[in-house]
Coordinates of C-alpha atoms in Angstrom, one line a residue:
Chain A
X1 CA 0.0 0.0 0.0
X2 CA 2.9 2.3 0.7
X3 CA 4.4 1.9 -2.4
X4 CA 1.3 2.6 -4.5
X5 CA 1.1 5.6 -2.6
X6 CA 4.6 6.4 -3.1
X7 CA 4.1 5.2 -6.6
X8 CA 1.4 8.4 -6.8
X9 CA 3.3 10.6 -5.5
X10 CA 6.2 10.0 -8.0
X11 CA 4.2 10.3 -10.8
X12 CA 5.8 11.8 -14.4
X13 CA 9.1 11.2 -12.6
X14 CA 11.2 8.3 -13.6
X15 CA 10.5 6.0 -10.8
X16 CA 11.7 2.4 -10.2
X17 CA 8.5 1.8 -8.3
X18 CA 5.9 -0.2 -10.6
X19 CA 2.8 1.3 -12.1
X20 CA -0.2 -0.6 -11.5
X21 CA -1.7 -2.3 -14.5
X22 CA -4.3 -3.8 -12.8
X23 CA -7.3 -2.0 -10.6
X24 CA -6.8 -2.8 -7.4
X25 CA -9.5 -4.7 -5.6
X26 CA -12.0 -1.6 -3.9
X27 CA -10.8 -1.8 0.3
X28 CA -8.0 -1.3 -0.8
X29 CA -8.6 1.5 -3.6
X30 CA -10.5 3.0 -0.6
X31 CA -7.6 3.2 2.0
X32 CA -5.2 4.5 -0.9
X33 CA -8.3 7.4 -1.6
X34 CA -8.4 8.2 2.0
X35 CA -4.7 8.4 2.3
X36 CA -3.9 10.3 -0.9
X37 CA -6.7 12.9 0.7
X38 CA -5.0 13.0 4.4
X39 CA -1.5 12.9 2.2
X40 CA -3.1 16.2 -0.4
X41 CA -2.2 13.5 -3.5
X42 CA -5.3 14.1 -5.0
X43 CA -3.9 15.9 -7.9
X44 CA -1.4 13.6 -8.4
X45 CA -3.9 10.4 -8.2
X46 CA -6.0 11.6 -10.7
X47 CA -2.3 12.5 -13.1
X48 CA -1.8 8.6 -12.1
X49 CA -4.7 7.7 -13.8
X50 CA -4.9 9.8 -16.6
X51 CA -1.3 8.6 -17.5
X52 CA -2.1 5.0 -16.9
X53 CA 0.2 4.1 -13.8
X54 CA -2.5 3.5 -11.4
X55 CA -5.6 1.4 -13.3
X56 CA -8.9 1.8 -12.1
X57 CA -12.6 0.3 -12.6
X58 CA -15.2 2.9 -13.5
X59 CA -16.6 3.5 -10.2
X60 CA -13.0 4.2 -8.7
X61 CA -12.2 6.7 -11.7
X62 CA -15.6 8.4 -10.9
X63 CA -14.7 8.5 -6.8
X64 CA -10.9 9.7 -7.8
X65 CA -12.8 12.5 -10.5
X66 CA -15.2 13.6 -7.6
X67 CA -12.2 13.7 -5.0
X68 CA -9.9 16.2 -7.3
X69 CA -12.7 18.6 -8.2
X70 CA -13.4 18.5 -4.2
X71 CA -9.7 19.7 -4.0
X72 CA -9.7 22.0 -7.0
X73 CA -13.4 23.9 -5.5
X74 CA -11.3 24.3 -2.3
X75 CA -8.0 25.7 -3.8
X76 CA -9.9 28.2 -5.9
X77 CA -11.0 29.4 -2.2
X78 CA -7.9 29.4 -0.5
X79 CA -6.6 31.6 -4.1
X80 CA -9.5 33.6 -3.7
X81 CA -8.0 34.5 0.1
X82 CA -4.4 34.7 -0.8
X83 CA -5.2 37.5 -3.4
X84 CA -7.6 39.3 -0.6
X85 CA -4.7 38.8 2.1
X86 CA -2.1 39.6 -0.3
X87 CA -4.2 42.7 -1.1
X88 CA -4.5 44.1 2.2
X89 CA -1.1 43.3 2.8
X90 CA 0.0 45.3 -0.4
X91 CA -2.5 48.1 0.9
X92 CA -0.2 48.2 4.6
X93 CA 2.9 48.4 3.2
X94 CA 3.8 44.6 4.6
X95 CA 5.9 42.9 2.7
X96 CA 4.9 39.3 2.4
X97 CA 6.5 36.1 0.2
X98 CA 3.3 33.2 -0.5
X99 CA 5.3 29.5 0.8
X100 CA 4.7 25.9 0.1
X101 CA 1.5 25.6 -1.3
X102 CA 0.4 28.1 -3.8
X103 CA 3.9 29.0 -4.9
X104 CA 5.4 25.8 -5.8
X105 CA 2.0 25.0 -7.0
X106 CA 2.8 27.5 -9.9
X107 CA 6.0 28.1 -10.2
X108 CA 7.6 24.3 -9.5
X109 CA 5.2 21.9 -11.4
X110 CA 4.8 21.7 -15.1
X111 CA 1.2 21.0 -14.5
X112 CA -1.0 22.7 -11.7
X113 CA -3.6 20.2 -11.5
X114 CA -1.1 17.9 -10.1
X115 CA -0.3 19.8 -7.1
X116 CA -3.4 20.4 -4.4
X117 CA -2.6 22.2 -1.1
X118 CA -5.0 22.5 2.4
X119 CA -3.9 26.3 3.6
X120 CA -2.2 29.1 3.0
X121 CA 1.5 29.9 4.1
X122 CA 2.6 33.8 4.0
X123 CA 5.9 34.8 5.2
X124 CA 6.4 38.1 6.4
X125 CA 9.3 40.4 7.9
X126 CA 9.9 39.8 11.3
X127 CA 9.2 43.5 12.1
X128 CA 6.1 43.4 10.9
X129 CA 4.5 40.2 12.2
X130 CA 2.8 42.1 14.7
X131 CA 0.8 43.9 11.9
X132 CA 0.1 41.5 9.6
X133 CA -1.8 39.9 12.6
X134 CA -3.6 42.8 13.1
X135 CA -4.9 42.5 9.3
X136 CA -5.8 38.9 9.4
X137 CA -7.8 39.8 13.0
X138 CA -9.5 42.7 11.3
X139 CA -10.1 40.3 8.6
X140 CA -12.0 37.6 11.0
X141 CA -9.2 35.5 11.4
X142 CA -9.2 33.8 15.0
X143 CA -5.3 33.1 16.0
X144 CA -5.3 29.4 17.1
X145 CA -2.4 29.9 19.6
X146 CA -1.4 32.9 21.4
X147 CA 1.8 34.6 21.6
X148 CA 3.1 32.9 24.8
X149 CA 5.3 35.8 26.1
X150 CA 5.4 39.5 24.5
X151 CA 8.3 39.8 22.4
X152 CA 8.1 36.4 21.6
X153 CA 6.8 36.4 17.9
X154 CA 8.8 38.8 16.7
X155 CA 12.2 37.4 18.0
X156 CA 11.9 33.5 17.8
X157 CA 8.7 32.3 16.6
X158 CA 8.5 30.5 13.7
X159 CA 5.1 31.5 13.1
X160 CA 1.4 31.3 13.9
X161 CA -1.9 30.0 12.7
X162 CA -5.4 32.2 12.2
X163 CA -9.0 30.2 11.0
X164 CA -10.6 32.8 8.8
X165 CA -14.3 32.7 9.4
X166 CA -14.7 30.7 5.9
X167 CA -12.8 28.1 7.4
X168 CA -9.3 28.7 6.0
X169 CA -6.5 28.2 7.8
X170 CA -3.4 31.2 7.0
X171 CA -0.2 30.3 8.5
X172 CA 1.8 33.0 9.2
X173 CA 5.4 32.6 9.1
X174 CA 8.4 34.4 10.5
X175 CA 10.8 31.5 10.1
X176 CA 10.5 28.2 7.9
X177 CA 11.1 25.8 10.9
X178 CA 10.0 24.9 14.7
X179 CA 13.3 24.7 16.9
X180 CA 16.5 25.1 16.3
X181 CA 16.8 25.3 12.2
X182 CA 14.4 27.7 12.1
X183 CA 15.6 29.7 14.9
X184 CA 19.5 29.6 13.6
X185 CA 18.2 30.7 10.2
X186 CA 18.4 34.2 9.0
X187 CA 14.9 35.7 8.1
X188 CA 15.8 38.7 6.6
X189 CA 17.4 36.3 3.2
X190 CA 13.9 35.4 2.7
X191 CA 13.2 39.0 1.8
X192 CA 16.7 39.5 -0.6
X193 CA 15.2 38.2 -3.3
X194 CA 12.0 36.7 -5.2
X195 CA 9.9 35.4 -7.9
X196 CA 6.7 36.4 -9.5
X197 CA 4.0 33.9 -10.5
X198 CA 0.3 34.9 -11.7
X199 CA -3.2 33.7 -10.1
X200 CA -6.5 35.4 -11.9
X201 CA -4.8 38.8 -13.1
X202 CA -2.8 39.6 -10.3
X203 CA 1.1 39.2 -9.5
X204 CA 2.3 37.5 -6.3
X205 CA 5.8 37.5 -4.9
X206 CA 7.2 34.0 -3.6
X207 CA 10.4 32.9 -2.2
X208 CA 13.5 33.2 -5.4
X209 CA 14.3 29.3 -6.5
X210 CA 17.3 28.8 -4.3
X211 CA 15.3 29.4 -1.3
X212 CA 12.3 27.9 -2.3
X213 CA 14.1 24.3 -2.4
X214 CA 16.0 24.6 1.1
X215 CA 12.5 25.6 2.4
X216 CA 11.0 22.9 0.8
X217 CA 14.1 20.3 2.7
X218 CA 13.5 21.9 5.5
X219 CA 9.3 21.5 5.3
X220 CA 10.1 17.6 4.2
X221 CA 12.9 16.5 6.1
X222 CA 11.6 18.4 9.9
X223 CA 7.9 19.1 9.2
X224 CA 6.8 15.8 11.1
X225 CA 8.2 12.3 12.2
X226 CA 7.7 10.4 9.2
X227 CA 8.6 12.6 6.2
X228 CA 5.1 13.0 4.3
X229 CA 5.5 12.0 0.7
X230 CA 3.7 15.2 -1.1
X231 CA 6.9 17.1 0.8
X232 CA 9.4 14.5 -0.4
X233 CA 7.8 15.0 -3.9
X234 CA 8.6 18.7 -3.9
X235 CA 11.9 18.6 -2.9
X236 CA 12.4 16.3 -6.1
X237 CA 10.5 18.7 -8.0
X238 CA 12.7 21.3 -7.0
X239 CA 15.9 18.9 -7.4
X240 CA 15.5 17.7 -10.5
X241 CA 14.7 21.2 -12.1
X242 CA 17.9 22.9 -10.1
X243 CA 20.1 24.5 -13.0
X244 CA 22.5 25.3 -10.7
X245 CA 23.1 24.0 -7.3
X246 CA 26.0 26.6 -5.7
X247 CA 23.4 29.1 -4.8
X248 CA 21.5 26.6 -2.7
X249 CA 24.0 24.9 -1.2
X250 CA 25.4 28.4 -0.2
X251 CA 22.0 29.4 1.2
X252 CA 22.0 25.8 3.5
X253 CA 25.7 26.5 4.6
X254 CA 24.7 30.0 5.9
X255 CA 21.6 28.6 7.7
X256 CA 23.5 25.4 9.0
X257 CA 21.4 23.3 7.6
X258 CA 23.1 21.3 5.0
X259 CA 22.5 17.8 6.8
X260 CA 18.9 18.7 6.3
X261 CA 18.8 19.3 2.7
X262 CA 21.2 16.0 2.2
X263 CA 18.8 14.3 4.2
X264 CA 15.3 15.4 2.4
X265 CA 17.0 15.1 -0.8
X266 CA 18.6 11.1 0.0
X267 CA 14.6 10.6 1.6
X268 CA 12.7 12.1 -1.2
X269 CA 15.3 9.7 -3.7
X270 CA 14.7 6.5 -1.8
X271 CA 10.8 7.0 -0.8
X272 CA 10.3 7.8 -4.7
X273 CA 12.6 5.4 -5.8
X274 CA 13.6 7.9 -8.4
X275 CA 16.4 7.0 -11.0
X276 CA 17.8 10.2 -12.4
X277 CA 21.2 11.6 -10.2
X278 CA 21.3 15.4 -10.7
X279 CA 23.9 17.3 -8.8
X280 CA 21.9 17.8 -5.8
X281 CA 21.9 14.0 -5.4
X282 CA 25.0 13.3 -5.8
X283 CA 26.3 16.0 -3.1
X284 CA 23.5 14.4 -1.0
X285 CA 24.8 11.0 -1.1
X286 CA 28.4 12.4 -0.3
X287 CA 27.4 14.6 2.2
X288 CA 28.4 13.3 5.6
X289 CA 27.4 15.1 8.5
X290 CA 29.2 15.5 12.0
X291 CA 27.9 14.5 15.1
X292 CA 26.3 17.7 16.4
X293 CA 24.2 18.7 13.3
X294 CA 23.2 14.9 13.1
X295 CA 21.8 14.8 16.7
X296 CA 20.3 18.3 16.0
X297 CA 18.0 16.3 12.9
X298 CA 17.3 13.5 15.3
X299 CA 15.2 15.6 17.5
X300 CA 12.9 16.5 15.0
X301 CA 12.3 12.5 14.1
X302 CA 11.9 11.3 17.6
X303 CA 8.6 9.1 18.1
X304 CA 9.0 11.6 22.0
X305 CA 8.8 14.6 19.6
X306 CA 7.4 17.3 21.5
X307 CA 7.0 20.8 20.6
X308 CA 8.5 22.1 24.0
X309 CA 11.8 19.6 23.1
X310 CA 12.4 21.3 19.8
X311 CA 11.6 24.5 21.6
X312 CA 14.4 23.7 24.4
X313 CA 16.7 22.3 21.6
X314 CA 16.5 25.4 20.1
X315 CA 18.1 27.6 22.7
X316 CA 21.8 27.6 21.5
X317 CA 21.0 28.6 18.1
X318 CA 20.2 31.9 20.5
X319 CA 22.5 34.4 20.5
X320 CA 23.6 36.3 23.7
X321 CA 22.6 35.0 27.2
X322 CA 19.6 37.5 28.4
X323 CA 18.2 36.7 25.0
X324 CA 18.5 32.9 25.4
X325 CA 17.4 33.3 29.6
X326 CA 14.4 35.8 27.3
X327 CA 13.3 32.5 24.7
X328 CA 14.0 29.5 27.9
X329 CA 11.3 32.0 30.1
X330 CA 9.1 31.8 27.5
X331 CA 8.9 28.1 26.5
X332 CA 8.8 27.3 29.9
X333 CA 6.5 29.6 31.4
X334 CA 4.3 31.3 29.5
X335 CA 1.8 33.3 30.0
X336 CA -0.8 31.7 32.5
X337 CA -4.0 33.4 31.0
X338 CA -4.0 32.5 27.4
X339 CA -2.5 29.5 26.9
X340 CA -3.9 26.8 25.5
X341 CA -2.5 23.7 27.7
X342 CA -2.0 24.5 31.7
X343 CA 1.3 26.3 32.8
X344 CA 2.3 22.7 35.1
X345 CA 1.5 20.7 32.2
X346 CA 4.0 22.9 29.5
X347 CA 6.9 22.8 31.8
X348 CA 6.0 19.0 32.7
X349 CA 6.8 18.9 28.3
X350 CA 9.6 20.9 29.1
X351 CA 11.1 18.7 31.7
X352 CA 10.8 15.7 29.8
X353 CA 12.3 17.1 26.5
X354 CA 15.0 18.0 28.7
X355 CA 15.0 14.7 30.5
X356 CA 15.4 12.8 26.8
X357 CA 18.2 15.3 25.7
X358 CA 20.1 14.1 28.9
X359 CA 19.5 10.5 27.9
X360 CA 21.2 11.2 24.3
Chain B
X1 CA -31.8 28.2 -17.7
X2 CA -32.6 31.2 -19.8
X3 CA -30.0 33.4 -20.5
X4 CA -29.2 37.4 -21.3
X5 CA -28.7 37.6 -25.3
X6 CA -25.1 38.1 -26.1
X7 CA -23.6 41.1 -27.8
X8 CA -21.4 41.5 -30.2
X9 CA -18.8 43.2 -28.2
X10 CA -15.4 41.2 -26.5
X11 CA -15.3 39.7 -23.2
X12 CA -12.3 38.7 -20.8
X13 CA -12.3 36.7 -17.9
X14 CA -13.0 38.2 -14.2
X15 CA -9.9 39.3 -13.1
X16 CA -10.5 37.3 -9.5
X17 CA -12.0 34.7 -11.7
X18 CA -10.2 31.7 -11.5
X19 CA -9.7 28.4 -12.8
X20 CA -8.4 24.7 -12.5
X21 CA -8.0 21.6 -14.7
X22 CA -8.9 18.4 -12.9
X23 CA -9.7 14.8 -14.1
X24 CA -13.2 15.4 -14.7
X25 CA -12.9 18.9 -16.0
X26 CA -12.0 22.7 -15.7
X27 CA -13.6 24.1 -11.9
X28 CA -13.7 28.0 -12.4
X29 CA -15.2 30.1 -9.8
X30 CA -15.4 33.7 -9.0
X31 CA -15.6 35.6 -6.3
X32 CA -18.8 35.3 -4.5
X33 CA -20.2 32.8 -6.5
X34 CA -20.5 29.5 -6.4
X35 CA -18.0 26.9 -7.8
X36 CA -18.6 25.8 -11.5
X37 CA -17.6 22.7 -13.3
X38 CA -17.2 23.3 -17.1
X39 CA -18.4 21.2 -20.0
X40 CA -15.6 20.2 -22.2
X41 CA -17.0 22.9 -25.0
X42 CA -17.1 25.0 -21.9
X43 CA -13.6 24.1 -20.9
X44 CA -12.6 25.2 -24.4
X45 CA -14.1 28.7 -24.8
X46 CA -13.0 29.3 -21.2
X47 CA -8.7 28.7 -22.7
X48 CA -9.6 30.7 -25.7
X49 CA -10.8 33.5 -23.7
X50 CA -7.2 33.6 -21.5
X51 CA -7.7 37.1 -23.3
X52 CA -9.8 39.8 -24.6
X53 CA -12.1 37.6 -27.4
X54 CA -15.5 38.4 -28.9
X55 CA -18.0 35.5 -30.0
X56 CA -16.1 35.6 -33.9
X57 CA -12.9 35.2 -32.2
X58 CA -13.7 32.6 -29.7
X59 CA -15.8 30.6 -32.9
X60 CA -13.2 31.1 -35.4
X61 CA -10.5 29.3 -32.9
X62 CA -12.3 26.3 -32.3
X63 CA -11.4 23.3 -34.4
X64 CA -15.7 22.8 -36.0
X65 CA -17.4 24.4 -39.1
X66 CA -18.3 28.2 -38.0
X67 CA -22.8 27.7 -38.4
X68 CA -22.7 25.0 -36.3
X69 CA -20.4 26.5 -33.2
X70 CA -21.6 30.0 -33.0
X71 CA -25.0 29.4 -31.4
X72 CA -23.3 26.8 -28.5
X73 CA -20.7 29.4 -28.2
X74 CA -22.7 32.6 -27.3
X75 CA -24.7 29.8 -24.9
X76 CA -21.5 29.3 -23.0
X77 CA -20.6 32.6 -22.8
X78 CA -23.7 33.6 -21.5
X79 CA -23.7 31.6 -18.8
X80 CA -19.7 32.3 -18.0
X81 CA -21.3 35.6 -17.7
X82 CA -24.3 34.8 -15.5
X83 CA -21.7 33.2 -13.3
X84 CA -19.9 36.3 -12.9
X85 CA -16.4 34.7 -14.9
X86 CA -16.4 37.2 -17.6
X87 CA -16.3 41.0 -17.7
X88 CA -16.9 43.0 -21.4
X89 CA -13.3 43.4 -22.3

């Protein structure tokens, strides 16, 4: 099951995995439908079966047709918010570069059908997070988890979440990562530069190419546990269309994180099964990293992965003791009347993130 | 449905009207209204319309004899219209 899903997800690539000439019996269909919609492969399930890969009976090509106009109806809304956000944003003076979704939807795959996407993810400069909360608020959104400290979004957040009233979730980014990538990289480079891509009649700034793929690593590789396989697919998206690889690489030496772009690259290879060895993969597969910036990826694929650890692990990517003693106060002991989970039971987190680093 | 007679002026698509290909066929929607699934004659005039087109334009780029065409064509366009997707160019 995993490697017709993995199958999907490397579809138009040259894959080792083997296309399905047969339909497969309709449980399992089912469980491969409901995974593809948890996974957002819709798009790339239907490009499956339009090119042959994955058979299907009738009914099952009717289910997968109804699932990707489901998908398509919903990304037409979430465009239809990024252009009002984007718009408001414009209208402020905030400065703002559309992530993940959207972008690489248009500027990254030949085909946009292929690529469906559940939110929307805006980056924008730390100095004006503050702000561009304000417009979301005055624009009904709800934040789903508060600032825990004042100061604390501006300085070491990677972001935060708002549910508009139509339902759509806008994550708002001041970083690319939880913990201690995202804190030791420099937000201001996501701002140096950009590229343009076009939904209805308006223009839309996104992250430039370079930056775009070691976000995308970073989003495959430390996103979750298990590496989901729509991420993985970017990154070989990204890879495999990399003219030239210095400017990347030089962008992942300057955050310090080189072992996790070698790592999402090797990942998104061997979970694709892909055949073709661009440069990216072969630096990948020679890239060996040392121990400190191996045991810094290993937190992030812990089956204890907690927030508060990769908060705590994050500390020495901190510069200058009050500020550190400024971010610890702040994981640790937020403030008591608007968090979400109890004060006792966050540092309770906290103490057993700390009590597994110890361990290691 | 009964639709508005249309002119012979050009149209163009809603500038926050937008569009998507999917298996079983181009979802457009616009803002405020209500999600639309397009025939595949439907899908076709909406392409030809990625700019400013009137009815001769639009008839005279599809691949069918011109008498035939134009009556479906200023159907679609009608209701693109009626589904707030096109502006007069």
């Amino acid at each position: 099951m995993n490697d017709t899903l993995a199958m999907v997800a490397a579809t138009g690539l040259q894959t080792m995995l083997r296309p399905h000439s047969k339909p497969l019996d309709d449980a399992a269909f089912m469980d491969v439908r409901r995974r593809a919609v948890d996974h957002r492969l819709v798009g790339l399930v239907a490009a499956a079966i339009a090119s042959g890969s994955l058979a299907v009976t009738p009914r099952q090509r009717d289910l997968a047709v109804a699932d990707h106009i489901a998908a398509a109806t919903w990304v037409l809304q979430l465009d239809q918010t990024l252009l009002d956000i984007t718009h408001l944003f414009s209208t402020e003076g905030i400065p703002f570069r559309v992530l993940k979704g959207a972008a690489v939807a248009h500027l990254d795959y030949p085909d946009l059908a292929d690529r469906c996407y559940g939110d929307v993810d805006i980056a924008v400069p730390a100095a004006d997070f503050g702000r561009a909360g304000e417009v979301l608020r005055s624009h009904g959104g709800v934040r789903r988890f508060p600032e825990p400290r004042r100061g604390f979004d501006r300085a070491f957040s990677k972001g935060a979440c708002f549910t508009l009233p139509d339902a759509v979730e806008v994550d708002l980014h001041r970083t690319l990562a939880l913990g201690w990538f995202g804190l030791a990289l420099v937000s201001d480079d996501l701002f140096a530069g950009s590229e343009e891509f076009t939904v209805g009649d308006h223009r839309l700034s996104a992250l430039e190419q370079p930056t775009r793929l070691v976000h995308a690593c970073l989003h495959a590789a430390l996103g979750d546990a298990e590496p989901k396989l729509l991420a993985l697919r970017d990154v070989a998206q990204m890879v495999l269309h990399c003219d030239d690889i210095e400017p990347s690489l030089r962008l992942a030496e300057r955050w310090r994180c080189e072992v996790v772009v070698a790592d999402a690259i090797v990942t998104s290879w061997a979970s694709l099964g892909l055949m073709e060895s661009p440069p990216l993969v072969i630096w990948a597969a020679g890239y060996r990293a040392d121990r400190r910036s191996a045991s810094r990826l290993a937190r992030y694929r812990s089956d204890r992965r907690l927030h508060a650890g990769l908060a705590l692990g994050g500390v020495s990517a901190v510069p200058g003791l009050l500020t550190k003693m400024r971010y610890l106060r702040a994981v640790l002991t937020p403030r008591r009347d608007d968090t979400r989970l109890p004060t006792r039971t966050r540092l309770r987190h906290g103490v057993q993130a700390g009590r597994a680093r110890l361990r290691r | 449905m009964k639709h508005a007679p249309i002119a012979g002026g050009a149209w163009r698509r809603h500038p926050r009207a937008l569009s998507r290909c999917t298996l079983g066929g181009t979802v457009v929607r616009a803002e405020h209204h209500d999600p639309v699934v397009l025939s595949p004659a439907g899908a076709t005039v909406w392409e030809l319309l990625a700019g400013p087109a009137s009815i001769d334009d639009i008839v005279s780029g599809l691949p069918v004899e011109e008498s035939a065409a134009r009556s479906d064509v200023q159907r679609i366009v009608a209701e693109l219209v009626e589904a707030g997707l096109l502006v007069e160019a």
